[in-house]
Short mmCIF file of C-alpha atoms in Angstrom, two decimals:
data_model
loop_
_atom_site.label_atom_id
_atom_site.label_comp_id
_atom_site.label_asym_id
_atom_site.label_seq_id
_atom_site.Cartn_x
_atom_site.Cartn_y
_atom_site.Cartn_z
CA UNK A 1 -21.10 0.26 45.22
CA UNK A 2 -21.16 -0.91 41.77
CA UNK A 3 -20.53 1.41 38.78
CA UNK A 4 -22.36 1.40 35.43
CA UNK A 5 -21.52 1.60 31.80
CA UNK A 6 -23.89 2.54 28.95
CA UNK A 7 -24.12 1.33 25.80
CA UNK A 8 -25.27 3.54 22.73
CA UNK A 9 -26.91 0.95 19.90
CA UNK A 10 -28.38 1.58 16.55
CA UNK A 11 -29.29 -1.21 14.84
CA UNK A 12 -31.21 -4.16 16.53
CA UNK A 13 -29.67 -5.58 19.19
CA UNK A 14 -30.45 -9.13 18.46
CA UNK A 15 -27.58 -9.04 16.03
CA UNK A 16 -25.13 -8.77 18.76
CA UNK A 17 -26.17 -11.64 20.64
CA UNK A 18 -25.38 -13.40 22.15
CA UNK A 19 -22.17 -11.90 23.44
CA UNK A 20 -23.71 -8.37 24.31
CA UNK A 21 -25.88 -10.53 26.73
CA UNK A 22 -22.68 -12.58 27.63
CA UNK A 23 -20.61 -9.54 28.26
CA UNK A 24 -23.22 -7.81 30.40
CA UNK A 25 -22.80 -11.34 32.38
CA UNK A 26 -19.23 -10.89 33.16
CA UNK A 27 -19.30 -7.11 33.96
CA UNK A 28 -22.02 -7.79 36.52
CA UNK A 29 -19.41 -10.40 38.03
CA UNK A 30 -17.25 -7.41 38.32
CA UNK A 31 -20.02 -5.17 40.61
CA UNK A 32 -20.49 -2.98 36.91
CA UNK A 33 -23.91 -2.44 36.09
CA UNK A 34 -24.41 -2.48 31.72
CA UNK A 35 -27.36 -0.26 30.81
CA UNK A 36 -28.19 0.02 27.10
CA UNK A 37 -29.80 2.73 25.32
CA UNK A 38 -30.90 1.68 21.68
CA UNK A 39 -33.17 3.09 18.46
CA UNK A 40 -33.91 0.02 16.74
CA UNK A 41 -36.38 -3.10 16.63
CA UNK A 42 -37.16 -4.58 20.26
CA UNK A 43 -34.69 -5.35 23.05
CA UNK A 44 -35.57 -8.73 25.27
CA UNK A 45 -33.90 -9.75 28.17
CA UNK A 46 -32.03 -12.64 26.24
CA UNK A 47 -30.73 -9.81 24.19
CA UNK A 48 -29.46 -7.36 26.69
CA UNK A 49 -30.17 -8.77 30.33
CA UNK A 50 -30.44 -5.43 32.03
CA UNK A 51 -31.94 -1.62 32.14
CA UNK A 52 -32.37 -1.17 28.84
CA UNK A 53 -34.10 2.60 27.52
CA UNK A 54 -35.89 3.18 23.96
CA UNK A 55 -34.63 6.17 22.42
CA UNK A 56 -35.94 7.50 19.11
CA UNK A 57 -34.90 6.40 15.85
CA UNK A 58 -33.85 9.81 14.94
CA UNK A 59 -32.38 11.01 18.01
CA UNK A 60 -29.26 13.53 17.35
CA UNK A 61 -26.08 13.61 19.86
CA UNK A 62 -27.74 16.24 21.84
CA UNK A 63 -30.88 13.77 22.94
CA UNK A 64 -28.35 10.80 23.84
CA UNK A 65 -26.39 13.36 25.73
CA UNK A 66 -29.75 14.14 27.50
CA UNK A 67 -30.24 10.67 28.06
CA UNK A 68 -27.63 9.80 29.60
CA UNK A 69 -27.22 12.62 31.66
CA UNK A 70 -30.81 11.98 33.18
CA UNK A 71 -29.18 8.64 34.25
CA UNK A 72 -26.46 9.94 35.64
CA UNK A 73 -24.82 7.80 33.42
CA UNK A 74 -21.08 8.86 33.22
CA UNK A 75 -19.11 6.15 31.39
CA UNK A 76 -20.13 4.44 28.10
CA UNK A 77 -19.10 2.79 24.64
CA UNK A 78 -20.98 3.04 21.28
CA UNK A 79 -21.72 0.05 19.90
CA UNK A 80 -23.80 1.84 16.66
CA UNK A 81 -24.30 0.99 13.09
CA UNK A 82 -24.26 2.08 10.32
CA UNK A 83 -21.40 5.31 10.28
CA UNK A 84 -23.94 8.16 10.04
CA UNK A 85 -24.18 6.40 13.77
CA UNK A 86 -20.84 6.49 14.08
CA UNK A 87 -20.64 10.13 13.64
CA UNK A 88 -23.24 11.04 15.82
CA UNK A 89 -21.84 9.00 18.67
CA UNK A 90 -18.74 10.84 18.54
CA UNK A 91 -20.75 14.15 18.92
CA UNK A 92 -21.75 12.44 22.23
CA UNK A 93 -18.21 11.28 23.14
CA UNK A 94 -17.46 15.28 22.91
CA UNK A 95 -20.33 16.67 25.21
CA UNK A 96 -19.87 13.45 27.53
CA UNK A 97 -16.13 13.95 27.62
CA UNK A 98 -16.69 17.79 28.25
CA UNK A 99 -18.28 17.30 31.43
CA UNK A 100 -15.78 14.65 32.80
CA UNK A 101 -16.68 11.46 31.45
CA UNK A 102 -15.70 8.96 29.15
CA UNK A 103 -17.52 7.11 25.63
CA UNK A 104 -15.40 5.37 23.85
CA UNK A 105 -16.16 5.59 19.97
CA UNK A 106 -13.83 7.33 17.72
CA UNK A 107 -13.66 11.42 17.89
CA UNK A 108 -16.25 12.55 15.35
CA UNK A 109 -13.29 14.02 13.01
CA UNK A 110 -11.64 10.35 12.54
CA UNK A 111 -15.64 8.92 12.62
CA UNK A 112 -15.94 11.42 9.52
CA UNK A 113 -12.79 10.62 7.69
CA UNK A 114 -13.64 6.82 7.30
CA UNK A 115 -17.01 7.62 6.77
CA UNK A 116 -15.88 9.43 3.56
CA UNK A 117 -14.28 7.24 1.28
CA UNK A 118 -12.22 9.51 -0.72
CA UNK A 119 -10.74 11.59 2.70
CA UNK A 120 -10.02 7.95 3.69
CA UNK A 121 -7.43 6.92 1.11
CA UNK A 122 -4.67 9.26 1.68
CA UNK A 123 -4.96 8.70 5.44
CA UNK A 124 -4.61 5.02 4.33
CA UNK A 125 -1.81 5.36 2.44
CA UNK A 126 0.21 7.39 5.21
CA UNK A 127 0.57 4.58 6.98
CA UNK A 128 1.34 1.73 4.61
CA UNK A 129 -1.87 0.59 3.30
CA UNK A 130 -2.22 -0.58 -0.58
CA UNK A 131 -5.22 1.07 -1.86
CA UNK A 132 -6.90 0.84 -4.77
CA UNK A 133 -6.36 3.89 -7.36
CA UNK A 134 -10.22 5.59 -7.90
CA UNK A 135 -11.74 8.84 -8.72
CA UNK A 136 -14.25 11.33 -6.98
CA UNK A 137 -16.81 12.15 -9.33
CA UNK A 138 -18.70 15.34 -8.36
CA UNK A 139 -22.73 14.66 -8.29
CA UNK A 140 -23.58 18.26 -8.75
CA UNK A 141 -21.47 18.41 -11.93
CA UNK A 142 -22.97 14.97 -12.60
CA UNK A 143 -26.45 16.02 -12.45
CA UNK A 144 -26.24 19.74 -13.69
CA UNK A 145 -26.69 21.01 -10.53
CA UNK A 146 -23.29 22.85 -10.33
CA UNK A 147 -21.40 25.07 -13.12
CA UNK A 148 -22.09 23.92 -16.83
CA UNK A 149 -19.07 21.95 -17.08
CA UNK A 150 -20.48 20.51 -21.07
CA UNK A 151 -17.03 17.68 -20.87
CA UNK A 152 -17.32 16.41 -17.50
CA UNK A 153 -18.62 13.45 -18.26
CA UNK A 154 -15.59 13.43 -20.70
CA UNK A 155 -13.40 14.14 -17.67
CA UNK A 156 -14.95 11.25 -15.66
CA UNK A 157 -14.60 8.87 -18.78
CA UNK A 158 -11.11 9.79 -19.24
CA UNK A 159 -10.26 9.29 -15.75
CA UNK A 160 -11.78 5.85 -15.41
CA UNK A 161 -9.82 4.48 -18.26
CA UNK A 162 -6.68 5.26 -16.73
CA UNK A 163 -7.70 3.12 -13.87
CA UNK A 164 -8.81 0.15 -15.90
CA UNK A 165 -11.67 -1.54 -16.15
CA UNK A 166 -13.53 -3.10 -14.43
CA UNK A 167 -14.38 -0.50 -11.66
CA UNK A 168 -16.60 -0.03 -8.68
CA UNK A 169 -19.66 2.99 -8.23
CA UNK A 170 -19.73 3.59 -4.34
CA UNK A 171 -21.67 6.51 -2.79
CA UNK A 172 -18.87 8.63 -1.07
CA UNK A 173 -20.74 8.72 2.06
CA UNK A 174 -22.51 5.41 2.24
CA UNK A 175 -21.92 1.80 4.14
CA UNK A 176 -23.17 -1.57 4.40
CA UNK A 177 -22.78 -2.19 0.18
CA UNK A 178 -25.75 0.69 -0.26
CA UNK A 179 -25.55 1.77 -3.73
CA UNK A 180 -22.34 0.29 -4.72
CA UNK A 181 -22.69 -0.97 -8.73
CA UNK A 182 -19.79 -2.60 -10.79
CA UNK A 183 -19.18 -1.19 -13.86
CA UNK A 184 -17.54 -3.82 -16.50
CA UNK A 185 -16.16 -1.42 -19.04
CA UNK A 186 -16.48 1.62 -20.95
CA UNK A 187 -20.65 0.90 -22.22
CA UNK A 188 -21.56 0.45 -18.79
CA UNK A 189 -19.97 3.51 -18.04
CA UNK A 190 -21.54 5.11 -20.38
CA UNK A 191 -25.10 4.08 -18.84
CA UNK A 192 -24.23 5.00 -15.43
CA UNK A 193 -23.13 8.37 -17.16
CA UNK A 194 -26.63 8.92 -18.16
CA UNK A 195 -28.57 8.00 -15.26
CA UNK A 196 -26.32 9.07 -12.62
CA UNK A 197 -26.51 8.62 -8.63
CA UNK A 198 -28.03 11.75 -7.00
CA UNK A 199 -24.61 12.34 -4.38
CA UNK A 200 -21.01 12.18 -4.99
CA UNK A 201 -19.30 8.93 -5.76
CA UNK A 202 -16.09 7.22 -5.77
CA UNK A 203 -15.21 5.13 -8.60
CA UNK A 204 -12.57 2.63 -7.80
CA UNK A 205 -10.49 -0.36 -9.59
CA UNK A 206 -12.22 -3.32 -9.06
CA UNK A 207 -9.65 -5.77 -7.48
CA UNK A 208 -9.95 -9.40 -7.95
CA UNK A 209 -9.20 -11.27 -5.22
CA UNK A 210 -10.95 -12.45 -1.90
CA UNK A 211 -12.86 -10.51 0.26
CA UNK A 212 -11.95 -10.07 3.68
CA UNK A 213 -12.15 -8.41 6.97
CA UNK A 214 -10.33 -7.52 10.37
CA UNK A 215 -12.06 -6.06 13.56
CA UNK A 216 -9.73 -4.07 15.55
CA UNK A 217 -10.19 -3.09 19.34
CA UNK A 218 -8.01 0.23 19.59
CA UNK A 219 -6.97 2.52 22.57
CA UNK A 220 -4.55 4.85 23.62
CA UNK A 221 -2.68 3.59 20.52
CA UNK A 222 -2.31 0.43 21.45
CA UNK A 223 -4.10 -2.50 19.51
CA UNK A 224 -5.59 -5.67 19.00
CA UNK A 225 -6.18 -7.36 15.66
CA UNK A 226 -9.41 -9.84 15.56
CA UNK A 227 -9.13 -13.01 13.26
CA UNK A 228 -9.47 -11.81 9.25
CA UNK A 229 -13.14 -12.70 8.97
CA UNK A 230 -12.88 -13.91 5.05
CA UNK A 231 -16.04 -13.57 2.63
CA UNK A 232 -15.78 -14.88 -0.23
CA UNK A 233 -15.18 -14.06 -3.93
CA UNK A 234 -14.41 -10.41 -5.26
CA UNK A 235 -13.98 -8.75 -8.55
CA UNK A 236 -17.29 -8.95 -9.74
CA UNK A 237 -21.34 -7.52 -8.48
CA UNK A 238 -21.25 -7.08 -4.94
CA UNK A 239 -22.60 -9.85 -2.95
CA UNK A 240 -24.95 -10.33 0.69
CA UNK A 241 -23.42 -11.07 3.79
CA UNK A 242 -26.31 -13.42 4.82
CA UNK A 243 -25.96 -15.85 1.40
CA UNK A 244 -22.54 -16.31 1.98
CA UNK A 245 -20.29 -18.71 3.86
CA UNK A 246 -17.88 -16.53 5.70
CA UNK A 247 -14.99 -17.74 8.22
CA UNK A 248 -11.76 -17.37 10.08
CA UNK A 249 -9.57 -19.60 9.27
CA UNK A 250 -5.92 -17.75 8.27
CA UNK A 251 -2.55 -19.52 8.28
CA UNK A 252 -0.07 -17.58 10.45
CA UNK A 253 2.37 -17.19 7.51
CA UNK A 254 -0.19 -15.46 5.14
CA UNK A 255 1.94 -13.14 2.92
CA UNK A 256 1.21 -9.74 3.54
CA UNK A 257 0.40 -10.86 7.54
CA UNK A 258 3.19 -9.15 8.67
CA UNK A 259 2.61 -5.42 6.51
CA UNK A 260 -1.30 -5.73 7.21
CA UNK A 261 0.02 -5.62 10.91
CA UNK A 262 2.47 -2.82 10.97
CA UNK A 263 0.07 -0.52 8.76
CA UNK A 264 -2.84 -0.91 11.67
CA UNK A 265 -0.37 -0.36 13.98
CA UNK A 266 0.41 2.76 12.98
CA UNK A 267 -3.02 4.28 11.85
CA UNK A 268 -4.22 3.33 15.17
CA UNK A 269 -1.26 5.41 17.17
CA UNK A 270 -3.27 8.24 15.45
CA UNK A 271 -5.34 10.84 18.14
CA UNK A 272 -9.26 10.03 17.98
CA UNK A 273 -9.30 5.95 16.95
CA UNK A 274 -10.64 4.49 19.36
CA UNK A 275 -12.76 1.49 19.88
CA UNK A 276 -13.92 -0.84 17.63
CA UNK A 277 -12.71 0.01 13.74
CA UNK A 278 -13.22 -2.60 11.39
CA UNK A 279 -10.80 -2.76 7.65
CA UNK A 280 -12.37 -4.02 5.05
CA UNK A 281 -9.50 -5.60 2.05
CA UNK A 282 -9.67 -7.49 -0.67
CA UNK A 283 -6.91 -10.23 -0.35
CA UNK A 284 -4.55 -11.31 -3.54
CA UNK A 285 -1.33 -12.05 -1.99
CA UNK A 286 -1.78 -8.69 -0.51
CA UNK A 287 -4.30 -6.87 1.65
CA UNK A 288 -5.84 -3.57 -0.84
CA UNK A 289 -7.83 -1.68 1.29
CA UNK A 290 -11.04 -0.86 0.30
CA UNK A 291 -13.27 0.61 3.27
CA UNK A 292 -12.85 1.69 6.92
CA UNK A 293 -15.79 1.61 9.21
CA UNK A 294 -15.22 3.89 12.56
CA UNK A 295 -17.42 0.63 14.34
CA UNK A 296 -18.69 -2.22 15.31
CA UNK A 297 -19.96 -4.48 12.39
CA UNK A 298 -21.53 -7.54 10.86
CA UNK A 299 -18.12 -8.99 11.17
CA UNK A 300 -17.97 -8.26 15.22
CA UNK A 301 -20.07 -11.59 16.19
CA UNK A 302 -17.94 -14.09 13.92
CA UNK A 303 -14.21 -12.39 15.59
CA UNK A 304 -15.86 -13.15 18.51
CA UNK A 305 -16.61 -16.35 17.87
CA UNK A 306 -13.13 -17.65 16.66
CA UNK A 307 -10.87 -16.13 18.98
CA UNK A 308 -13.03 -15.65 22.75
CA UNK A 309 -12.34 -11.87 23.09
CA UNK A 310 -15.87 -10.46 23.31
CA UNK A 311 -15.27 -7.10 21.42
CA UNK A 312 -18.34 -5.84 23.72
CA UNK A 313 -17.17 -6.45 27.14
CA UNK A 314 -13.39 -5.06 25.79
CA UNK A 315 -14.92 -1.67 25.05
CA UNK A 316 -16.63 -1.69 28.20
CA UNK A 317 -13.26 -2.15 29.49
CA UNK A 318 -12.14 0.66 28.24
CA UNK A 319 -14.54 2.76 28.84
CA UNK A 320 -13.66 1.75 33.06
CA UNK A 321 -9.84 2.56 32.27
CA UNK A 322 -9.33 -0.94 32.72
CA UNK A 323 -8.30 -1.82 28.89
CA UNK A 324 -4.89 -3.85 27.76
CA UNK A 325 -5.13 -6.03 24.71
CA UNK A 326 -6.28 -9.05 25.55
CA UNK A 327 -4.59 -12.11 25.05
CA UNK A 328 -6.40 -14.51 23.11
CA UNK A 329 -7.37 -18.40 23.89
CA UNK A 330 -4.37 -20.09 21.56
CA UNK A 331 -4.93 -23.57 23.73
CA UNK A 332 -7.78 -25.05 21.61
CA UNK A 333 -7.67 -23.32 18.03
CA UNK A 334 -10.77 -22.92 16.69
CA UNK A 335 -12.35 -21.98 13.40
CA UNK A 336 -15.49 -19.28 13.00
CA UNK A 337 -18.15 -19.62 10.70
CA UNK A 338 -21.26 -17.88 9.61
CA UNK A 339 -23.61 -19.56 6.54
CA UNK A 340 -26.99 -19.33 5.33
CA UNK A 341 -29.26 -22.36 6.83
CA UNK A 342 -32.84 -23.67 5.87
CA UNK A 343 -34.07 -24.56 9.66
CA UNK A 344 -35.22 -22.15 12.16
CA UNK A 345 -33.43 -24.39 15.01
CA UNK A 346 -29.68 -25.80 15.05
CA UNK A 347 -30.21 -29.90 14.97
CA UNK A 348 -29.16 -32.09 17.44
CA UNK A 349 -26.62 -33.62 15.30
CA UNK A 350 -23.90 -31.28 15.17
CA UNK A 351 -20.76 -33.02 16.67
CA UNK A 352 -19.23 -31.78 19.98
CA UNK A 353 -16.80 -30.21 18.89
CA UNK A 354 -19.21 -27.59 17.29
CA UNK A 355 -20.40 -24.67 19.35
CA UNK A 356 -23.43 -22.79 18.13
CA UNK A 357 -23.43 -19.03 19.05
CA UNK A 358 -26.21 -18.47 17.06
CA UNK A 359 -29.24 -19.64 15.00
CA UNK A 360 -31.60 -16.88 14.30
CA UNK A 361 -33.56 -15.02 11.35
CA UNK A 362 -32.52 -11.74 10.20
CA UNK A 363 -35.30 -9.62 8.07
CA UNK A 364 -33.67 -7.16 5.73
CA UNK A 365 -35.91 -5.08 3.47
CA UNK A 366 -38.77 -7.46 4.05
CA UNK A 367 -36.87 -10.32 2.91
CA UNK A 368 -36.09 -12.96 5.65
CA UNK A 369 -32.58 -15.01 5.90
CA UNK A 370 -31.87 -17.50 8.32
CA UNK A 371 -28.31 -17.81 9.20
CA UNK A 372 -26.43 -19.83 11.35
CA UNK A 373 -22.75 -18.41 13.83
CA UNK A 374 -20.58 -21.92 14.86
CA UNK A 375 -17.55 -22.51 16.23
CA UNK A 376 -15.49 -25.37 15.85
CA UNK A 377 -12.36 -26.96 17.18
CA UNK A 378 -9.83 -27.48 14.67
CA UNK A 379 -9.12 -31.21 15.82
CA UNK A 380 -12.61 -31.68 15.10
CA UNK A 381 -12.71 -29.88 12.14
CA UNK A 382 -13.33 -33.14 10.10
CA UNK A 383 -16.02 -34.35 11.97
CA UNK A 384 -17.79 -31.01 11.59
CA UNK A 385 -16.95 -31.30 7.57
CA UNK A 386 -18.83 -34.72 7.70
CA UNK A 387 -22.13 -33.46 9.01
CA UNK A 388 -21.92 -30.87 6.61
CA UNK A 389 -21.51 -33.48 3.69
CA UNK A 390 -24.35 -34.77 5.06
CA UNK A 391 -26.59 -31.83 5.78
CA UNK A 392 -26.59 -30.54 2.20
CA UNK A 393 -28.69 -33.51 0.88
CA UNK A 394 -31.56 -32.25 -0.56
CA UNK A 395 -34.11 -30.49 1.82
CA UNK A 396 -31.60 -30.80 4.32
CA UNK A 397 -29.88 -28.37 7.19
CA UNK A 398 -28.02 -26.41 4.34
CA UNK A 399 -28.21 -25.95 0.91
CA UNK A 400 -25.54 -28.14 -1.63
CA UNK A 401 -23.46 -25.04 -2.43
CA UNK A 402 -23.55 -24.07 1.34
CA UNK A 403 -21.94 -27.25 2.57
CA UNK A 404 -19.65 -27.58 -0.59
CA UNK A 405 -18.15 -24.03 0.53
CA UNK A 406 -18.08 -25.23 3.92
CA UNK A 407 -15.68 -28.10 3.49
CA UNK A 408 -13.60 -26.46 1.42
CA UNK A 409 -12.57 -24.14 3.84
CA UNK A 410 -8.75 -24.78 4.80
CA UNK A 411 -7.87 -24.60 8.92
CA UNK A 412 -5.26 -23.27 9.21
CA UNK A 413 -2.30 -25.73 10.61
CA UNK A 414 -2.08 -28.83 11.38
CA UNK A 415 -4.69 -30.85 12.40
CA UNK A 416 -5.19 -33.20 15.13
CA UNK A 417 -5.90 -37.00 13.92
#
């Protein structure tokens, strides 16, 4: 008799293909039956081949406890986004885990913690992260809402200089880049001052650097690092995921490797993280920490992509009390990347040693952006850098600056002749 395993989704589930659809593939090769139950956009069967169940877009932990239980399902992993999802799903770990059975998500206390970006520092820096210095800045204050504190914006002014210029705005509860605004120095301070976000913020040193990521598949305290996913310039505005040229390649000896390792080590020997946590740094011969997201995320498809451990079917793993960490494919290297394209279909000319994962449109606040997820081989690594000479000739596959980011990326190692 096969079992089953439920996955909780919010956010479309197109942007988890195609190794949700992959993963539901290899648990049904293991007599486990994948049901999903999801709040956003439509589900096809290319997307999620099996029983999949609408819920509302505003359904609390109570009505996917309700859901589930009408199922009979028993056994699950939450695979939502943004962390207000994240939160929620660990409400429904509780009541599922109350009455015997098992989602695996992060307990809604940690889900809470790195949803708030000031509680997340000093957790950070108990266990050997470098963080950024920054300062809470109260919104009721802010806005006169609060006590008639006539120097607070004084305070806040005062505080930020000690930090140093230039800084970051972030909501204190927000995700995804929502809201964040970089401040260059003390005038545009000054605006912000006087037409201030509604909520509390954070306002943190801006570090220059490079913009990275690592997806980590936790348990028990035991852990797997994905490839660092990097993104691209920071120390300036804040830029789109789906514009950029993002990829994998990291040379084993990075500096800082080693102390990035030990420090998720240890914050993931911690009661309550569990799952799928991604770190977001900002690399500059070290790894500052800048955001923690109790989840799956836009970086979970690329990790996939460069190292074969589908982040999807490891949760469901877990959630079976099946779970070690898995051992990655090290015989044939290969290098993840995700870039902006200009054709709705992959060409025919992509060399072999490419593998496309995915070609698709995403639509984000009416705004459509087609974006490409390949693989490659690092001995063919060069051939892939010729097509992409190629393909950023005018009107072509990609834009000029897409394929001039593209080759400059570094593999790391050797490479084969």
């Amino acid at each position: 008799m096969s079992r089953a395993v439920a996955f909780v989704r919010s956010i479309e589930v197109a942007q988890a293909a195609p190794f949700l659809a992959q993963s539901v593939e290899r648990l049904r090769s293991e007599s486990v039956e994948p049901l999903l139950y999801y709040t956003d956009g439509a589900c096809t069967p290319a997307d999620f081949p099996g029983r999949s169940r609408k819920l509302d877009a505003d359904v609390n932990a109570a009505g996917i406890w309700e859901a589930l239980a009408e199922d009979a399902a028993t056994l699950g992993a939450s695979l939502s986004i943004p962390d207000e999802n994240a939160v929620r799903d660990g409400f429904v770990k509780a009541r599922i885990e109350a009455n015997g059975g098992r989602l695996v998500a992060c307990d809604a206390e940690v889900a809470q913690t790195f949803a708030n970006k000031w509680e997340t520092k000093p957790l950070l820096g108990e266990h050997g992260f470098t963080v950024p210095p920054a300062v809470f800045v109260d919104g009721d204050l802010l806005n006169g809402r609060g006590p008639h504190y006539v120097e607070y914006h004084s305070v806040v002014r005062d505080q930020v200089r000690r930090i140093g210029y230039p800084v970051l705005v972030k909501p204190l509860w927000d995700c995804l880049g929502n809201g964040v605004a970089f401040l260059a120095d003390d005038e545009a301070l000054q605006a912000f001052l006087a037409a201030p976000a509604p909520g509390n913020v954070l306002v943190e040193q801006c570090v220059t650097g490079t913009l990275c990521s690592v997806e980590v598949l936790s348990e028990g305290g035991r852990a797997f690092m994905q490839p660092i996913v990097w993104k691209g310039p920071a120390g300036g505005p804040p830029s789109f995921a789906f514009t950029q040229v993002r990829h994998t390649a990291t040379a084993p000896d990075l500096p800082g490797l080693a102390e990035l390792r030990a420090a998720v080590d240890s914050l993931c020997a911690e009661p309550g993280v569990e799952g799928a946590v991604e770190f977001e740094f900002v690399y500059d011969g070290a790894f500052h920490c800048i955001e923690v997201n109790p989840r799956v995320s836009g970086s979970t498809g690329i990790s996939i992509a460069a190292s074969g451990v589908n982040t999807y079917y490891e949760l469901a793993r877990m959630a079976l009390g099946t779970w070690a960490p898995p051992a990655p494919d090290l015989a044939e290297p290969r290098v993840a990347l995700q870039f902006p394209v200009r054709t709705p279909e992959a060409p025919a000319e992509l060399p072999a040693g490419a593998t496309v994962h995915r070609w698709n449109t995403f639509t984000v606040e009416g705004q459509r952006y087609r974006n490409a997820l390949v693989s490659v081989r690092r001995s063919a690594w060069r051939d892939f850098e010729r097509w992409s000479a190629g393909a950023g000739v005018e009107g072509g596959t990609v834009a000029a600056e897409t394929a001039a980011a593209i080759t400059a990326v570094d593999p790391a190692g050797e490479l084969v002749p």
